[in-house]
PDB file of C-alpha atoms and ligand atoms in Angstrom:
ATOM      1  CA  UNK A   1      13.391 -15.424   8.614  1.00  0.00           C
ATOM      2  CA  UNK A   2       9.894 -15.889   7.648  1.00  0.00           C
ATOM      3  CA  UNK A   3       9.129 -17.214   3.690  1.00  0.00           C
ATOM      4  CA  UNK A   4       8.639 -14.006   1.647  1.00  0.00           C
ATOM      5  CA  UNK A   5       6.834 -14.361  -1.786  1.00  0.00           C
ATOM      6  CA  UNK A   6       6.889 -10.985  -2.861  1.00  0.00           C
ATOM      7  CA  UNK A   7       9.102  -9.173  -5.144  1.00  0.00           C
ATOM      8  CA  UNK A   8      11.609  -6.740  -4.429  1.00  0.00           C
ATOM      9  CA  UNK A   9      10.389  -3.992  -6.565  1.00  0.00           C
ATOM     10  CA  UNK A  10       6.885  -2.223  -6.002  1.00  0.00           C
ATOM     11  CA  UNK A  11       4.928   0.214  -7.655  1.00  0.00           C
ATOM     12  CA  UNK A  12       3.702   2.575  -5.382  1.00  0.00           C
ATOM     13  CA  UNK A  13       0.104   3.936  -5.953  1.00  0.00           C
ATOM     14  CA  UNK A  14      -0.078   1.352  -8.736  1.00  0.00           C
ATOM     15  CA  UNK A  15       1.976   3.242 -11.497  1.00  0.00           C
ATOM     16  CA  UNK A  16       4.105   5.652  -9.335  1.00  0.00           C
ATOM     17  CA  UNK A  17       4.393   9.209 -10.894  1.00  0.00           C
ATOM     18  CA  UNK A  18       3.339   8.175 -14.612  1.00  0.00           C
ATOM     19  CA  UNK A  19      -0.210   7.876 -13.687  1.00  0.00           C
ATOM     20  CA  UNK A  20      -2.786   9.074 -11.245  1.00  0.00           C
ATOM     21  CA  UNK A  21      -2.444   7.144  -8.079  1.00  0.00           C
ATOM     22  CA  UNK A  22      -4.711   4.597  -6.810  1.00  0.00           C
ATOM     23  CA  UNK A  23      -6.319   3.967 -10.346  1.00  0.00           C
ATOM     24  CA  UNK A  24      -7.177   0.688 -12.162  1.00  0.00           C
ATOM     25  CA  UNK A  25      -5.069   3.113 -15.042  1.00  0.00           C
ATOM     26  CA  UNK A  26      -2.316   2.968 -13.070  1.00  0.00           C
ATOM     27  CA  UNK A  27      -2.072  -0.775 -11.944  1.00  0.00           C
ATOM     28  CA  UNK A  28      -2.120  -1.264 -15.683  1.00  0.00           C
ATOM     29  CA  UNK A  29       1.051   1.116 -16.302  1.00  0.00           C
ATOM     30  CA  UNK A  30       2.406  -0.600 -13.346  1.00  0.00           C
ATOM     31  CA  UNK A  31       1.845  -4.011 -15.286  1.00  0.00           C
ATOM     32  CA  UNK A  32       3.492  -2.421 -18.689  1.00  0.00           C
ATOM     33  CA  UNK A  33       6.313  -1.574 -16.895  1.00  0.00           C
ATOM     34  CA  UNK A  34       6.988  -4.606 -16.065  1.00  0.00           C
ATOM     35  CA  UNK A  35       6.144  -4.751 -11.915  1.00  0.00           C
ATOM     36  CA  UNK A  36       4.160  -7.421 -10.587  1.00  0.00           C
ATOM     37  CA  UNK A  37       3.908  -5.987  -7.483  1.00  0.00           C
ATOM     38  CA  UNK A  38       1.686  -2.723  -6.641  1.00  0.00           C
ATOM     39  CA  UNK A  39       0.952  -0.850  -3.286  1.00  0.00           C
ATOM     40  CA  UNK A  40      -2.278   0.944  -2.714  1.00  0.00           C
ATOM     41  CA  UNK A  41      -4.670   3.151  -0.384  1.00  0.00           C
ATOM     42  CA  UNK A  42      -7.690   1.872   0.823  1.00  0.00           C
ATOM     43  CA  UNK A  43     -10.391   3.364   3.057  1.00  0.00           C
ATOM     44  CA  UNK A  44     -13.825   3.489   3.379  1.00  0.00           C
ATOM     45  CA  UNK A  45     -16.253   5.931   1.769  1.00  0.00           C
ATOM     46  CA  UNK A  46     -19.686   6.813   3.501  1.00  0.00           C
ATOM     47  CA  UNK A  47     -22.000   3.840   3.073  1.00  0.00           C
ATOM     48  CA  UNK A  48     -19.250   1.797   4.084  1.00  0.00           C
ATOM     49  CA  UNK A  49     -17.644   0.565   0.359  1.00  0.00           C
ATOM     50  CA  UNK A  50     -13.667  -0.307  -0.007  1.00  0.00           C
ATOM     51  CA  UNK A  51     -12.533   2.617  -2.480  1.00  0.00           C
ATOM     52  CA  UNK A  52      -8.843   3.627  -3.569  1.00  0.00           C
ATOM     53  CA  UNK A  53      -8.289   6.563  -2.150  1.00  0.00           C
ATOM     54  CA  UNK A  54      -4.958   8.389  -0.257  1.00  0.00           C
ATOM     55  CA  UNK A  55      -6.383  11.386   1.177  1.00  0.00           C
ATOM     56  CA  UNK A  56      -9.406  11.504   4.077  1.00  0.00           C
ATOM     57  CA  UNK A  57     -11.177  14.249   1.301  1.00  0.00           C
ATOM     58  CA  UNK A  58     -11.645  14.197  -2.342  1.00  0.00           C
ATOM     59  CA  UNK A  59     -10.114  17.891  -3.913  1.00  0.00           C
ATOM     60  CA  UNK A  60      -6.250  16.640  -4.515  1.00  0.00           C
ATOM     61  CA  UNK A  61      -7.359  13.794  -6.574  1.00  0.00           C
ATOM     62  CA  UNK A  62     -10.644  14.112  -8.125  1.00  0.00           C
ATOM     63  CA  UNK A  63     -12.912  16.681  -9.121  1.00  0.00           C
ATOM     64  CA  UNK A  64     -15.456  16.601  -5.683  1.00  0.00           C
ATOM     65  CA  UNK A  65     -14.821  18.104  -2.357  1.00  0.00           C
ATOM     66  CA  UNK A  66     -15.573  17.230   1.070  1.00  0.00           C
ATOM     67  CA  UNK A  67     -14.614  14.464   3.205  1.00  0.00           C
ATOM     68  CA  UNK A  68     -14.501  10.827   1.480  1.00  0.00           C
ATOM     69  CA  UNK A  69     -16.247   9.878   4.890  1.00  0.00           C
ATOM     70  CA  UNK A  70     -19.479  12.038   3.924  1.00  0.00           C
ATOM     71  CA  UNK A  71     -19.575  10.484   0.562  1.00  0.00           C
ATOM     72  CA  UNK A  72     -21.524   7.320  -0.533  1.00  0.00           C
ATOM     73  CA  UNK A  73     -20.104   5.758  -3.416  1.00  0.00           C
ATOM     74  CA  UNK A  74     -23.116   6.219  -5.473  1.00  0.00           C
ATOM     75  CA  UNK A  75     -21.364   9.684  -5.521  1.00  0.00           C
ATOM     76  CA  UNK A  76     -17.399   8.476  -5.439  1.00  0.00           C
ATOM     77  CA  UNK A  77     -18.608   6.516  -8.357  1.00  0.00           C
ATOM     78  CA  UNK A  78     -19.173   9.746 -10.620  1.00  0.00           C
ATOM     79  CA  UNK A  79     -16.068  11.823  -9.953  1.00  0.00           C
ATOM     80  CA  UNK A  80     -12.959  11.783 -11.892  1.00  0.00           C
ATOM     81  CA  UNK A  81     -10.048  10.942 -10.451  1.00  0.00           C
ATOM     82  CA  UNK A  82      -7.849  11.254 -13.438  1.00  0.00           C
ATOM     83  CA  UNK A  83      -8.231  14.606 -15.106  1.00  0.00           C
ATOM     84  CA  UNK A  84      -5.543  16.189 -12.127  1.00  0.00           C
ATOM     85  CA  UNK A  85      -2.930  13.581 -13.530  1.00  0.00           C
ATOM     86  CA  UNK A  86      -2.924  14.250 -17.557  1.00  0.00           C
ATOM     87  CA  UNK A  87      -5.314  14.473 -20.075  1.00  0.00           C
ATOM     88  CA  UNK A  88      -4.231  10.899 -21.154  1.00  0.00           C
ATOM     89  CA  UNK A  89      -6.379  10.067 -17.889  1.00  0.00           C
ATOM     90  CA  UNK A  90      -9.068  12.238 -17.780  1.00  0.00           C
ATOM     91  CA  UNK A  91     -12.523  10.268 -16.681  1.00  0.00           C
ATOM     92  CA  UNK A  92     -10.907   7.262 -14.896  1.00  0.00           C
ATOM     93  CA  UNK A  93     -12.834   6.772 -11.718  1.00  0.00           C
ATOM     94  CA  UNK A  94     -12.015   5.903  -8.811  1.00  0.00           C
ATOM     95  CA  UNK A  95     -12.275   2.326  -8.016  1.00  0.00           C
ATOM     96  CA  UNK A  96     -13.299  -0.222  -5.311  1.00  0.00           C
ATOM     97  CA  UNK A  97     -11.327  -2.692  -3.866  1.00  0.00           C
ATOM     98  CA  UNK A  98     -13.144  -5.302  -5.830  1.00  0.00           C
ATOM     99  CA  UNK A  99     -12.450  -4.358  -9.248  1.00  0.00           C
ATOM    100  CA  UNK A 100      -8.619  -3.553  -8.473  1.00  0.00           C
ATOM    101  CA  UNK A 101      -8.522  -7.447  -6.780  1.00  0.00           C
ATOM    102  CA  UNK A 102     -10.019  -8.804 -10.091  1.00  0.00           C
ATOM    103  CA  UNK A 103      -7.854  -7.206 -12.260  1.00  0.00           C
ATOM    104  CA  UNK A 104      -4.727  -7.789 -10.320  1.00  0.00           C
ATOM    105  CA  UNK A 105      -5.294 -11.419  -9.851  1.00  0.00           C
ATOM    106  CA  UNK A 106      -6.200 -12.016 -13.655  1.00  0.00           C
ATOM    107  CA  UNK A 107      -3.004 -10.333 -14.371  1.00  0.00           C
ATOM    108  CA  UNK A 108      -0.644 -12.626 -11.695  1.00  0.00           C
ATOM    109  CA  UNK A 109      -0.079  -9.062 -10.226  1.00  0.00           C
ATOM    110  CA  UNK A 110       0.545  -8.853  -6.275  1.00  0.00           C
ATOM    111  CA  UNK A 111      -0.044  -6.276  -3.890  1.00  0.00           C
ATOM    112  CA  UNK A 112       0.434  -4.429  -0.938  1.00  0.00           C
ATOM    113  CA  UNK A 113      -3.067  -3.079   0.752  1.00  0.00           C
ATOM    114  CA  UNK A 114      -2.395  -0.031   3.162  1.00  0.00           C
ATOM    115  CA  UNK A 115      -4.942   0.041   5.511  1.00  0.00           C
ATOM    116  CA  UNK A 116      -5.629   4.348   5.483  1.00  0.00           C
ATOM    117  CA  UNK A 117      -8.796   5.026   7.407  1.00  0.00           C
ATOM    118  CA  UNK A 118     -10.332   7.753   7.942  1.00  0.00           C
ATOM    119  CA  UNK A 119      -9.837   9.900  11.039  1.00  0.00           C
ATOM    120  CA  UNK A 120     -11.803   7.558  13.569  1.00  0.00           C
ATOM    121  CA  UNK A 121     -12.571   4.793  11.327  1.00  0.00           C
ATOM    122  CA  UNK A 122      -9.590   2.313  12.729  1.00  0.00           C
ATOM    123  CA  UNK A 123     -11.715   0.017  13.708  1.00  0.00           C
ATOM    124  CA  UNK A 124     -14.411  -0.707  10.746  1.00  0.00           C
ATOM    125  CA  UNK A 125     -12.185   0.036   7.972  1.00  0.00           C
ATOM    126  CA  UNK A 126      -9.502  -2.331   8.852  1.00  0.00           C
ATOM    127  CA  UNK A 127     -12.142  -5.042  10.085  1.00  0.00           C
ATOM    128  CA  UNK A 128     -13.951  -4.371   6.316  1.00  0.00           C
ATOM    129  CA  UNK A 129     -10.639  -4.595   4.374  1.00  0.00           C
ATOM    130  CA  UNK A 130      -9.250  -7.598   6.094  1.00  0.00           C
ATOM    131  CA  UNK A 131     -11.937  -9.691   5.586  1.00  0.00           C
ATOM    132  CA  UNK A 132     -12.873  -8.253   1.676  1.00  0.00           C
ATOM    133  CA  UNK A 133      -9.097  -8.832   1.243  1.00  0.00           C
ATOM    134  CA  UNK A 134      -9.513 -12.438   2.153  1.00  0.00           C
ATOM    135  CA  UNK A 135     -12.974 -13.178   0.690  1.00  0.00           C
ATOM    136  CA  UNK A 136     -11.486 -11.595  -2.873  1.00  0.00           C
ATOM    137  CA  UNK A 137      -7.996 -13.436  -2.796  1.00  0.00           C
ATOM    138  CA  UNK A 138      -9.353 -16.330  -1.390  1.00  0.00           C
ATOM    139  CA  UNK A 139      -7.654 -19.379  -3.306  1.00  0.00           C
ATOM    140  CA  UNK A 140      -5.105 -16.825  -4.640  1.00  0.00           C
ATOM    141  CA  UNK A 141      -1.546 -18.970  -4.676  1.00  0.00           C
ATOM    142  CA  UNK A 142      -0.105 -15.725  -2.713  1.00  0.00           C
ATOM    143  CA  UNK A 143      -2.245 -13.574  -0.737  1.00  0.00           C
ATOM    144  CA  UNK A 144      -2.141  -9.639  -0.761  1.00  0.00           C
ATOM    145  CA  UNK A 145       0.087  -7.951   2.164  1.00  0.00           C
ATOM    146  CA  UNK A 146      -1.889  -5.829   4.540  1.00  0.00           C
ATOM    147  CA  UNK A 147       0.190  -2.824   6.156  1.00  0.00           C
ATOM    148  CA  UNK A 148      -0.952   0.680   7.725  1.00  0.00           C
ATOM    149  CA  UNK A 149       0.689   3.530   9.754  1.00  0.00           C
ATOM    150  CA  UNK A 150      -2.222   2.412  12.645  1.00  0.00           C
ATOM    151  CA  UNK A 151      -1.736  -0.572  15.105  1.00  0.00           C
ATOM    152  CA  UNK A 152      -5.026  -0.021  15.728  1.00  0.00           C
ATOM    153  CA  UNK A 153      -5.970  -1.003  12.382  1.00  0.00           C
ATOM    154  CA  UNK A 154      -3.083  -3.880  12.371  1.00  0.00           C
ATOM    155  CA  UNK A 155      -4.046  -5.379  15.708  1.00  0.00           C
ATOM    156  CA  UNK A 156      -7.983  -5.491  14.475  1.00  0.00           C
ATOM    157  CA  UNK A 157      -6.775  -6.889  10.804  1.00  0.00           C
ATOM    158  CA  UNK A 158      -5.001  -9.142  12.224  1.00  0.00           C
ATOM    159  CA  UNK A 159      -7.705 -10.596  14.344  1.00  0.00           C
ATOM    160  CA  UNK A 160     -10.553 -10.597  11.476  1.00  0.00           C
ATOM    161  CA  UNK A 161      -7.556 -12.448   8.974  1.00  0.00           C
ATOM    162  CA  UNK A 162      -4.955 -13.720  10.783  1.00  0.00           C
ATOM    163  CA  UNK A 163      -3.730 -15.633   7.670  1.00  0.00           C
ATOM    164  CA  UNK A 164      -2.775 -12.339   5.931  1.00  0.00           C
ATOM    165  CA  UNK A 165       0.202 -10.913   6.292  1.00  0.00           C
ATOM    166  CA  UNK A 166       0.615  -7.786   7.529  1.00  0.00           C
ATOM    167  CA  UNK A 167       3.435  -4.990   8.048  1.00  0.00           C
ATOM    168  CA  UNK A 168       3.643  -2.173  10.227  1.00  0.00           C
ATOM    169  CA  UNK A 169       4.550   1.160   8.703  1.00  0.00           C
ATOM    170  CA  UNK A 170       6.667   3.257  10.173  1.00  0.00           C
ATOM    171  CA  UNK A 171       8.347   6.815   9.680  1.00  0.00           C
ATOM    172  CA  UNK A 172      11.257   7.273  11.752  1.00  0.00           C
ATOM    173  CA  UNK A 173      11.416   3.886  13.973  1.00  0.00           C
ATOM    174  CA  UNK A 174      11.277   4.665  17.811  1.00  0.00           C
ATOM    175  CA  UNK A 175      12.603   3.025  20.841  1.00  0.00           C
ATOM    176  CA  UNK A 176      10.634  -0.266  20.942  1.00  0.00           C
ATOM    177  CA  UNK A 177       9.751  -0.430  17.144  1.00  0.00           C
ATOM    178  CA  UNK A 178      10.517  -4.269  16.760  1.00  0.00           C
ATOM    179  CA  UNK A 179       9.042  -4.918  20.083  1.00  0.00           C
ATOM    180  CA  UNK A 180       5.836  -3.104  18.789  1.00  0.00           C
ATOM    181  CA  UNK A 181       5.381  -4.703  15.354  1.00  0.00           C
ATOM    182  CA  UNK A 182       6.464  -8.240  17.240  1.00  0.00           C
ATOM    183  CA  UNK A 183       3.497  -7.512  19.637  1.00  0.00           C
ATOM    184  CA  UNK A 184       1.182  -6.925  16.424  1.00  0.00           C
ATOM    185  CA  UNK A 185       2.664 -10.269  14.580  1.00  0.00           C
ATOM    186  CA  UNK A 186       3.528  -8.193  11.752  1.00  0.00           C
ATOM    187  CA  UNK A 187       5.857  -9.998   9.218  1.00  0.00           C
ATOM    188  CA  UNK A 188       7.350  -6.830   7.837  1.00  0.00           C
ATOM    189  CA  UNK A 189       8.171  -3.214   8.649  1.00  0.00           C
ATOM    190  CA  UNK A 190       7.999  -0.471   6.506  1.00  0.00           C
ATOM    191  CA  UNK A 191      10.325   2.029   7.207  1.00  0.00           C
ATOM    192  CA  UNK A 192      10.207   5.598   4.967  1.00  0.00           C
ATOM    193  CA  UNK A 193      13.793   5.094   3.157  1.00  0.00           C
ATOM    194  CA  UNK A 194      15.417   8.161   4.573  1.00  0.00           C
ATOM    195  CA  UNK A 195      15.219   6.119   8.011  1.00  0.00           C
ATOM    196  CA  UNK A 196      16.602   3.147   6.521  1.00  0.00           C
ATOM    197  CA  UNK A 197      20.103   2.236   7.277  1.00  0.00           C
ATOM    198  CA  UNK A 198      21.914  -1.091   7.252  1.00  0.00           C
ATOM    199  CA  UNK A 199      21.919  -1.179  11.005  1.00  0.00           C
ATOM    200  CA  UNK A 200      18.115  -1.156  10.911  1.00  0.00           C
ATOM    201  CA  UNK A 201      17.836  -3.727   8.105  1.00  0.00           C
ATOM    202  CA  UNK A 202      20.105  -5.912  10.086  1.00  0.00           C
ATOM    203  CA  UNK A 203      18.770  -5.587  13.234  1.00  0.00           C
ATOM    204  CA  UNK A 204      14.984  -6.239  11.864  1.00  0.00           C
ATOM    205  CA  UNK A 205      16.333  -8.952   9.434  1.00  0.00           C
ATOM    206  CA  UNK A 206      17.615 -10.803  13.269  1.00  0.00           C
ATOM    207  CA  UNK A 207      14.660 -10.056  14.680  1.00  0.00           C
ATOM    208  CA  UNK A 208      12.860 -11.822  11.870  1.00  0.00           C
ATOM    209  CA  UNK A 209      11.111  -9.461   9.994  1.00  0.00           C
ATOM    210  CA  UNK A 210      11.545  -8.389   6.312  1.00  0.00           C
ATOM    211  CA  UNK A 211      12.385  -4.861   5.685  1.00  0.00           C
ATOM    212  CA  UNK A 212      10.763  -2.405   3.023  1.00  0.00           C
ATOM    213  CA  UNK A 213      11.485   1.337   2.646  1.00  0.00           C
ATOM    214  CA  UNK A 214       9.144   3.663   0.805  1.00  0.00           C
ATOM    215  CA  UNK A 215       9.215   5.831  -1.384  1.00  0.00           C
ATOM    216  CA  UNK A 216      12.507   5.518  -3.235  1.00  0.00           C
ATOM    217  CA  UNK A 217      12.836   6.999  -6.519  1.00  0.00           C
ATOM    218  CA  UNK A 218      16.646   7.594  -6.372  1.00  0.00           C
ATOM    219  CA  UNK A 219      17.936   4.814  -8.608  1.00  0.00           C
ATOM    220  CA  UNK A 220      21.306   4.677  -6.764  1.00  0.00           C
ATOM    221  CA  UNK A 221      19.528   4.963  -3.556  1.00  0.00           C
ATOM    222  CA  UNK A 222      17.454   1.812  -4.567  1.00  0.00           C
ATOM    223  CA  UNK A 223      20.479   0.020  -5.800  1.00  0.00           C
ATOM    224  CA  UNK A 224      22.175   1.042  -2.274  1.00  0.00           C
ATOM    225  CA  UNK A 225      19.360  -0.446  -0.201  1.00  0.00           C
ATOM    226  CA  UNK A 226      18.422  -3.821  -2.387  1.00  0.00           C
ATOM    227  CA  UNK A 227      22.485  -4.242  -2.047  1.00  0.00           C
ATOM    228  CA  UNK A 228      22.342  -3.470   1.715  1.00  0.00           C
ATOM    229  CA  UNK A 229      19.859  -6.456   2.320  1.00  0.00           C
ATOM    230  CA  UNK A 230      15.935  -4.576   2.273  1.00  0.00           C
ATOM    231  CA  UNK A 231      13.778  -7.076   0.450  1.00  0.00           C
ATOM    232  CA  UNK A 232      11.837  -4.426  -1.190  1.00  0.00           C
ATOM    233  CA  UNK A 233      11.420  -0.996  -2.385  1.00  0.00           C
ATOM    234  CA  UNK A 234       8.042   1.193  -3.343  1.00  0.00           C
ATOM    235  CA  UNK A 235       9.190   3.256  -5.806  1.00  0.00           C
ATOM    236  CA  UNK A 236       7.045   6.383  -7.578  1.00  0.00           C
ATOM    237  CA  UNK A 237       9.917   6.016 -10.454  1.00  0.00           C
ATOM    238  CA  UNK A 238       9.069   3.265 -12.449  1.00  0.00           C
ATOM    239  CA  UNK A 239      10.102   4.566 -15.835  1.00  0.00           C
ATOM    240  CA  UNK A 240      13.780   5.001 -13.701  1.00  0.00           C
ATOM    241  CA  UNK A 241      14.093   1.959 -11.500  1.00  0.00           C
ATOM    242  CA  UNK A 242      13.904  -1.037 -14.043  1.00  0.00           C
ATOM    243  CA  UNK A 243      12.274  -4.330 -12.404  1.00  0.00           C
ATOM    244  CA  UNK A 244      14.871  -6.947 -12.043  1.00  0.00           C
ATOM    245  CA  UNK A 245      14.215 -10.113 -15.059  1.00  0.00           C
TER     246      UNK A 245
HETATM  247  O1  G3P B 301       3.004   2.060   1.936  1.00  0.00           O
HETATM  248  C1  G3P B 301       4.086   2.885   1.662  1.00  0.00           C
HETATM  249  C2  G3P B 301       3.689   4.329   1.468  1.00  0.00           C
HETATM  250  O2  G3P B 301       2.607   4.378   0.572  1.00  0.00           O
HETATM  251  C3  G3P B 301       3.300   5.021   2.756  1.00  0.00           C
HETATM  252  O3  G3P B 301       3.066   6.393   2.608  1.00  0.00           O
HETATM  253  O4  G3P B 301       1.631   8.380   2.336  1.00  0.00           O
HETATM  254  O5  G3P B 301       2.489   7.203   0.328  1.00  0.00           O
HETATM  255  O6  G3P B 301       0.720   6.167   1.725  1.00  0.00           O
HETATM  256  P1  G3P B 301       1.927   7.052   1.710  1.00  0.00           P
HETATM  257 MG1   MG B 302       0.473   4.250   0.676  1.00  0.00          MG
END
């Protein structure tokens, strides 16, 4: 199988359910909790920036509305994307790609960039984040996994950086699904854990792909799937499923 750098245990969102997702805030309560490995969102807003962001519009996680697609960041820039979470977060922003790169790399974090675009965007959001990804880690002793529910995204990523890694996420895997992410040159699939079984792991794992599941936040359920072979987990549970010293 292919070398694999990264850690078995991920935070997803950057701090899981203890703080609000896809925050510099919660990369650092990722950090404190001892993962050095986080998973975020990242699309494009309206003039074409990298932001943090899971949803295609802004009411779930910060005080705007609309599409994120209509927004420049000027705007983006002024919302809070906190306040929904706790008060403990109220006024954290929303951040860029840029800022969430430098403090992850100052803090020997690693991470896992999912590729979200916008309904139509495929095309310029994964050609923007591959090559910001590569420009921002470049030098970096371990460079940041790119993954996304799109092939469309995967196939262009994978053209503007071919040196990343990428993985191909996946719900329930069809007929063909190691055929598919083989055709893409994907390194890893991400399966969503209630799909992943020990028949799947094996038969990616002889294929020669590494296997992740998200989101597991079952403690025994993470413990069943590290033991069954999956070389890594994104978990919403950090404060539950301990980091392995
Ligand atoms: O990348 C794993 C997981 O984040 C995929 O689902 O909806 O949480 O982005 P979602
Ligand atoms: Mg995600």
């Amino acid at each position: 199988m292919n070398p694999w750098p990264y850690p078995t245990h991920i935070a997803h969102r950057g701090g899981g359910s203890l703080a609000p997702e896809n925050t510099l805030a919660a990369m650092r309560v990722g950090f404190s909790h001892g993962y050095r490995m986080v998973e975020f969102d990242a699309k494009l807003c309206g003039d074409g920036s990298i932001i943090l962001m899971h949803d295609a519009t802004l009411e779930r996680t910060t005080d705007g509305t609309g599409r994120v697609a209509a927004r420049p960041w000027g705007e983006i820039a002024r919302l809070d994307a906190g306040a929904w979470h706790s008060s403990a977060f109220v006024g954290e922003p929303v951040p860029r790609l840029a800022s969430v790169a430098r403090y992850l790399i100052a803090n020997g974090m690693l991470c896992n960039i999912e590729i979200k675009p916008c309904p139509g965007r495929e095309r310029e959001t994964a050609a923007a984040i591959a090559l910001e990804a590569q420009e921002l880690w470049a030098g970096a002793a371990v460079p940041p996994l790119l993954s996304s529910f799109s092939e469309r995204a995967l196939e262009i990523a994978g053209r503007v950086a071919p040196e990343l890694p990428r993985g191909l996420l996946l719900d329930e895997p069809a007929e063909g699904w190691l055929l598919r992410a083989a055709r893409l040159g994907c390194k890893s699939i991400h399966l969503n854990q209630r799909h992943a079984t020990p028949e799947r792991i094996t038969t990616g794992h002889q294929a020669g792909f590494r296997l992740l599941a998200y989101t597991v936040n079952d403690p025994a359920r993470a413990a069943e799937l590290l033991g069954a072979g999956m070389d890594g987990i994104f978990t919403d549970a950090l404060d539950r499923i301990a980091v392995a010293r």
